[in-house]
PDB file of C-alpha atoms in Angstrom:
ATOM      1  CA  MET I   1      49.774  -6.335  18.029  1.00  0.00           C
ATOM      2  CA  PHE I   2      46.842  -6.106  15.671  1.00  0.00           C
ATOM      3  CA  LEU I   3      44.984  -9.422  15.512  1.00  0.00           C
ATOM      4  CA  LEU I   4      43.018 -10.905  12.662  1.00  0.00           C
ATOM      5  CA  ALA I   5      39.365 -11.653  13.221  1.00  0.00           C
ATOM      6  CA  SER I   6      39.913 -15.367  12.703  1.00  0.00           C
ATOM      7  CA  ALA I   7      42.683 -17.908  12.646  1.00  0.00           C
ATOM      8  CA  ALA I   8      42.710 -17.885   8.836  1.00  0.00           C
ATOM      9  CA  GLY I   9      45.890 -16.800   7.094  1.00  0.00           C
ATOM     10  CA  ALA I  10      46.708 -13.127   6.552  1.00  0.00           C
ATOM     11  CA  GLY I  11      44.444 -11.845   3.869  1.00  0.00           C
ATOM     12  CA  GLU I  12      41.748 -14.454   4.409  1.00  0.00           C
ATOM     13  CA  ALA I  13      40.163 -13.222   7.645  1.00  0.00           C
ATOM     14  CA  ASP I  14      37.712 -10.347   7.793  1.00  0.00           C
ATOM     15  CA  LEU I  15      38.552  -7.075   9.514  1.00  0.00           C
ATOM     16  CA  LEU I  16      38.100  -6.779  13.251  1.00  0.00           C
ATOM     17  CA  PRO I  17      35.408  -4.365  14.403  1.00  0.00           C
ATOM     18  CA  CYS I  18      36.568  -1.017  15.754  1.00  0.00           C
ATOM     19  CA  PRO I  19      36.657  -0.628  19.537  1.00  0.00           C
ATOM     20  CA  SER I  20      34.424   1.968  21.182  1.00  0.00           C
ATOM     21  CA  SER I  21      37.350   4.428  21.407  1.00  0.00           C
ATOM     22  CA  PRO I  22      37.556   7.168  18.737  1.00  0.00           C
ATOM     23  CA  ASN I  23      40.925   6.020  17.353  1.00  0.00           C
ATOM     24  CA  CYS I  24      39.748   3.652  14.624  1.00  0.00           C
ATOM     25  CA  VAL I  25      37.951   3.811  11.285  1.00  0.00           C
ATOM     26  CA  SER I  26      36.689   0.945   9.154  1.00  0.00           C
ATOM     27  CA  SER I  27      34.714   0.427   5.975  1.00  0.00           C
ATOM     28  CA  ARG I  28      32.944  -2.423   7.786  1.00  0.00           C
ATOM     29  CA  ASP I  29      31.833  -0.366  10.819  1.00  0.00           C
ATOM     30  CA  PRO I  30      28.103   0.406  11.004  1.00  0.00           C
ATOM     31  CA  ASP I  31      28.703   3.507  13.181  1.00  0.00           C
ATOM     32  CA  PRO I  32      28.910   6.612  10.942  1.00  0.00           C
ATOM     33  CA  ALA I  33      31.456   8.148  13.334  1.00  0.00           C
ATOM     34  CA  ARG I  34      33.904   5.317  12.584  1.00  0.00           C
ATOM     35  CA  ARG I  35      32.835   4.392   9.057  1.00  0.00           C
ATOM     36  CA  VAL I  36      34.852   5.155   5.924  1.00  0.00           C
ATOM     37  CA  ASP I  37      33.957   4.150   2.393  1.00  0.00           C
ATOM     38  CA  PRO I  38      35.757   1.160   0.890  1.00  0.00           C
ATOM     39  CA  ILE I  39      38.226   1.922  -1.910  1.00  0.00           C
ATOM     40  CA  PRO I  40      36.862   1.058  -5.375  1.00  0.00           C
ATOM     41  CA  PHE I  41      39.061  -0.671  -7.951  1.00  0.00           C
ATOM     42  CA  ARG I  42      38.857  -2.134 -11.445  1.00  0.00           C
ATOM     43  CA  GLY I  43      40.656  -5.181 -12.726  1.00  0.00           C
ATOM     44  CA  THR I  44      41.709  -8.246 -10.794  1.00  0.00           C
ATOM     45  CA  PRO I  45      42.232  -8.486  -7.048  1.00  0.00           C
ATOM     46  CA  GLU I  46      45.916  -9.230  -7.721  1.00  0.00           C
ATOM     47  CA  GLU I  47      46.309  -6.013  -9.727  1.00  0.00           C
ATOM     48  CA  ALA I  48      44.523  -4.060  -7.003  1.00  0.00           C
ATOM     49  CA  ARG I  49      46.780  -5.568  -4.310  1.00  0.00           C
ATOM     50  CA  GLU I  50      49.926  -4.703  -6.246  1.00  0.00           C
ATOM     51  CA  ALA I  51      48.749  -1.130  -6.816  1.00  0.00           C
ATOM     52  CA  LEU I  52      47.712  -0.741  -3.175  1.00  0.00           C
ATOM     53  CA  GLU I  53      51.099  -2.035  -2.013  1.00  0.00           C
ATOM     54  CA  ALA I  54      52.751   0.641  -4.174  1.00  0.00           C
ATOM     55  CA  VAL I  55      50.558   3.314  -2.582  1.00  0.00           C
ATOM     56  CA  VAL I  56      51.331   2.164   0.961  1.00  0.00           C
ATOM     57  CA  ARG I  57      55.067   1.978   0.243  1.00  0.00           C
ATOM     58  CA  SER I  58      54.972   5.550  -1.094  1.00  0.00           C
ATOM     59  CA  LEU I  59      53.709   6.936   2.223  1.00  0.00           C
ATOM     60  CA  PRO I  60      56.059   8.137   4.968  1.00  0.00           C
ATOM     61  CA  ARG I  61      56.940   5.762   7.814  1.00  0.00           C
ATOM     62  CA  ALA I  62      54.845   2.915   6.364  1.00  0.00           C
ATOM     63  CA  THR I  63      55.854  -0.740   6.456  1.00  0.00           C
ATOM     64  CA  ILE I  64      53.959  -3.618   4.875  1.00  0.00           C
ATOM     65  CA  VAL I  65      54.180  -6.460   7.384  1.00  0.00           C
ATOM     66  CA  ALA I  66      52.054  -9.017   5.503  1.00  0.00           C
ATOM     67  CA  SER I  67      50.611  -9.296   2.022  1.00  0.00           C
ATOM     68  CA  SER I  68      49.044 -12.314   0.393  1.00  0.00           C
ATOM     69  CA  GLY I  69      45.914 -13.255  -1.486  1.00  0.00           C
ATOM     70  CA  ILE I  70      43.268 -10.685  -0.708  1.00  0.00           C
ATOM     71  CA  GLY I  71      44.891  -8.975   2.286  1.00  0.00           C
ATOM     72  CA  ILE I  72      47.518  -6.461   3.221  1.00  0.00           C
ATOM     73  CA  ARG I  73      48.604  -5.543   6.733  1.00  0.00           C
ATOM     74  CA  ALA I  74      50.707  -2.419   7.284  1.00  0.00           C
ATOM     75  CA  GLU I  75      52.122  -0.367  10.146  1.00  0.00           C
ATOM     76  CA  PHE I  76      52.426   3.405  10.147  1.00  0.00           C
ATOM     77  CA  ARG I  77      54.725   5.062  12.691  1.00  0.00           C
ATOM     78  CA  SER I  78      54.305   8.645  13.846  1.00  0.00           C
ATOM     79  CA  LEU I  79      57.280  10.924  14.376  1.00  0.00           C
ATOM     80  CA  LEU I  80      56.848  10.268  18.106  1.00  0.00           C
ATOM     81  CA  GLY I  81      56.990   6.488  17.603  1.00  0.00           C
ATOM     82  CA  PHE I  82      53.282   5.663  17.964  1.00  0.00           C
ATOM     83  CA  VAL I  83      52.134   2.792  15.726  1.00  0.00           C
ATOM     84  CA  ASP I  84      48.871   2.557  13.816  1.00  0.00           C
ATOM     85  CA  ASP I  85      47.811  -0.732  12.250  1.00  0.00           C
ATOM     86  CA  VAL I  86      46.085  -0.680   8.866  1.00  0.00           C
ATOM     87  CA  GLU I  87      44.515  -3.704   7.227  1.00  0.00           C
ATOM     88  CA  PHE I  88      43.018  -4.068   3.770  1.00  0.00           C
ATOM     89  CA  ARG I  89      40.749  -6.856   2.441  1.00  0.00           C
ATOM     90  CA  ILE I  90      40.093  -7.004  -1.287  1.00  0.00           C
ATOM     91  CA  ASP I  91      36.558  -7.979  -2.309  1.00  0.00           C
ATOM     92  CA  GLY I  92      36.942  -8.930  -5.960  1.00  0.00           C
ATOM     93  CA  ALA I  93      33.234  -9.622  -6.481  1.00  0.00           C
ATOM     94  CA  ALA I  94      32.253  -6.134  -5.282  1.00  0.00           C
ATOM     95  CA  GLY I  95      35.291  -4.382  -6.788  1.00  0.00           C
ATOM     96  CA  VAL I  96      36.221  -2.716  -3.498  1.00  0.00           C
ATOM     97  CA  ILE I  97      39.003  -2.799  -0.957  1.00  0.00           C
ATOM     98  CA  HIS I  98      37.790  -2.787   2.643  1.00  0.00           C
ATOM     99  CA  VAL I  99      40.030  -0.999   5.110  1.00  0.00           C
ATOM    100  CA  ARG I 100      40.516  -0.662   8.861  1.00  0.00           C
ATOM    101  CA  SER I 101      42.981   1.797  10.400  1.00  0.00           C
ATOM    102  CA  ALA I 102      43.445   1.895  14.170  1.00  0.00           C
ATOM    103  CA  SER I 103      45.836   3.279  16.737  1.00  0.00           C
ATOM    104  CA  ARG I 104      47.651   0.547  18.602  1.00  0.00           C
ATOM    105  CA  LYS I 105      47.714   2.552  21.853  1.00  0.00           C
ATOM    106  CA  GLY I 106      45.875   5.500  23.267  1.00  0.00           C
ATOM    107  CA  TYR I 107      42.294   6.684  23.118  1.00  0.00           C
ATOM    108  CA  TRP I 108      42.182   9.667  20.736  1.00  0.00           C
ATOM    109  CA  ASP I 109      43.865   9.821  17.357  1.00  0.00           C
ATOM    110  CA  LEU I 110      42.881  13.413  16.433  1.00  0.00           C
ATOM    111  CA  GLY I 111      41.509  12.148  13.112  1.00  0.00           C
ATOM    112  CA  VAL I 112      44.827  10.702  11.931  1.00  0.00           C
ATOM    113  CA  ASN I 113      43.400   7.309  10.911  1.00  0.00           C
ATOM    114  CA  ARG I 114      40.544   8.839   8.888  1.00  0.00           C
ATOM    115  CA  ARG I 115      42.918  11.243   7.106  1.00  0.00           C
ATOM    116  CA  ARG I 116      45.308   8.373   6.343  1.00  0.00           C
ATOM    117  CA  VAL I 117      42.557   6.299   4.730  1.00  0.00           C
ATOM    118  CA  GLU I 118      41.428   9.295   2.670  1.00  0.00           C
ATOM    119  CA  THR I 119      45.042   9.912   1.559  1.00  0.00           C
ATOM    120  CA  ILE I 120      45.357   6.264   0.512  1.00  0.00           C
ATOM    121  CA  ARG I 121      42.029   6.439  -1.349  1.00  0.00           C
ATOM    122  CA  GLU I 122      43.040   9.630  -3.168  1.00  0.00           C
ATOM    123  CA  THR I 123      46.524   8.354  -4.057  1.00  0.00           C
ATOM    124  CA  PHE I 124      45.109   5.034  -5.290  1.00  0.00           C
ATOM    125  CA  GLY I 125      42.438   6.840  -7.315  1.00  0.00           C
ATOM    126  CA  ASN I 126      45.028   9.148  -8.895  1.00  0.00           C
ATOM    127  CA  MET I 127      47.183   6.282 -10.136  1.00  0.00           C
ATOM    128  CA  PRO I 128      47.107   5.732 -13.897  1.00  0.00           C
ATOM    129  CA  GLU I 129      44.179   3.431 -14.760  1.00  0.00           C
ATOM    130  CA  LYS I 130      46.465   0.623 -15.921  1.00  0.00           C
ATOM    131  CA  ARG I 131      48.567   0.769 -12.727  1.00  0.00           C
ATOM    132  CA  ARG I 132      45.536   0.297 -10.428  1.00  0.00           C
ATOM    133  CA  GLY I 133      44.082  -2.659 -12.290  1.00  0.00           C
ATOM    134  CA  GLY I 134      41.930  -1.055 -14.955  1.00  0.00           C
ATOM    135  CA  GLY I 135      42.443  -0.248 -18.540  1.00  0.00           C
ATOM    136  CA  PRO I 136      41.351  -1.380 -21.978  1.00  0.00           C
ATOM    137  CA  GLY I 137      39.156  -4.449 -21.906  1.00  0.00           C
ATOM    138  CA  THR I 138      38.532  -4.159 -18.148  1.00  0.00           C
ATOM    139  CA  PRO I 139      34.879  -4.129 -17.107  1.00  0.00           C
TER     140      PRO I 139
END
């Protein structure tokens, strides 16, 4: 099971660092081999969370297991039954969503976690402005 970095409630803890294995990517990782950019958003953190939940639900074999405040935790299952854990932390002050995607088991992921994050970023970015928290009157 994927553990939060602290005992705070889901959505309040920061993302765990990636392990040394090449089956994890994170917007908080200093290593360029495991780093991905955070996902930018406009509007309120609540609007961003709702839009991100819609994106995750639209993806195959995805299940949101926790969502509250500034965090979302999801599981993605492969056709072979392997589970990847994905966590999002919304930073309202910076206008970004930090993300960590990691394989629950195994060493290599063949780039699956990085491609998943990029798919989520692209899908989120292609949502109508109003749907992803922006729109008239939004800074």
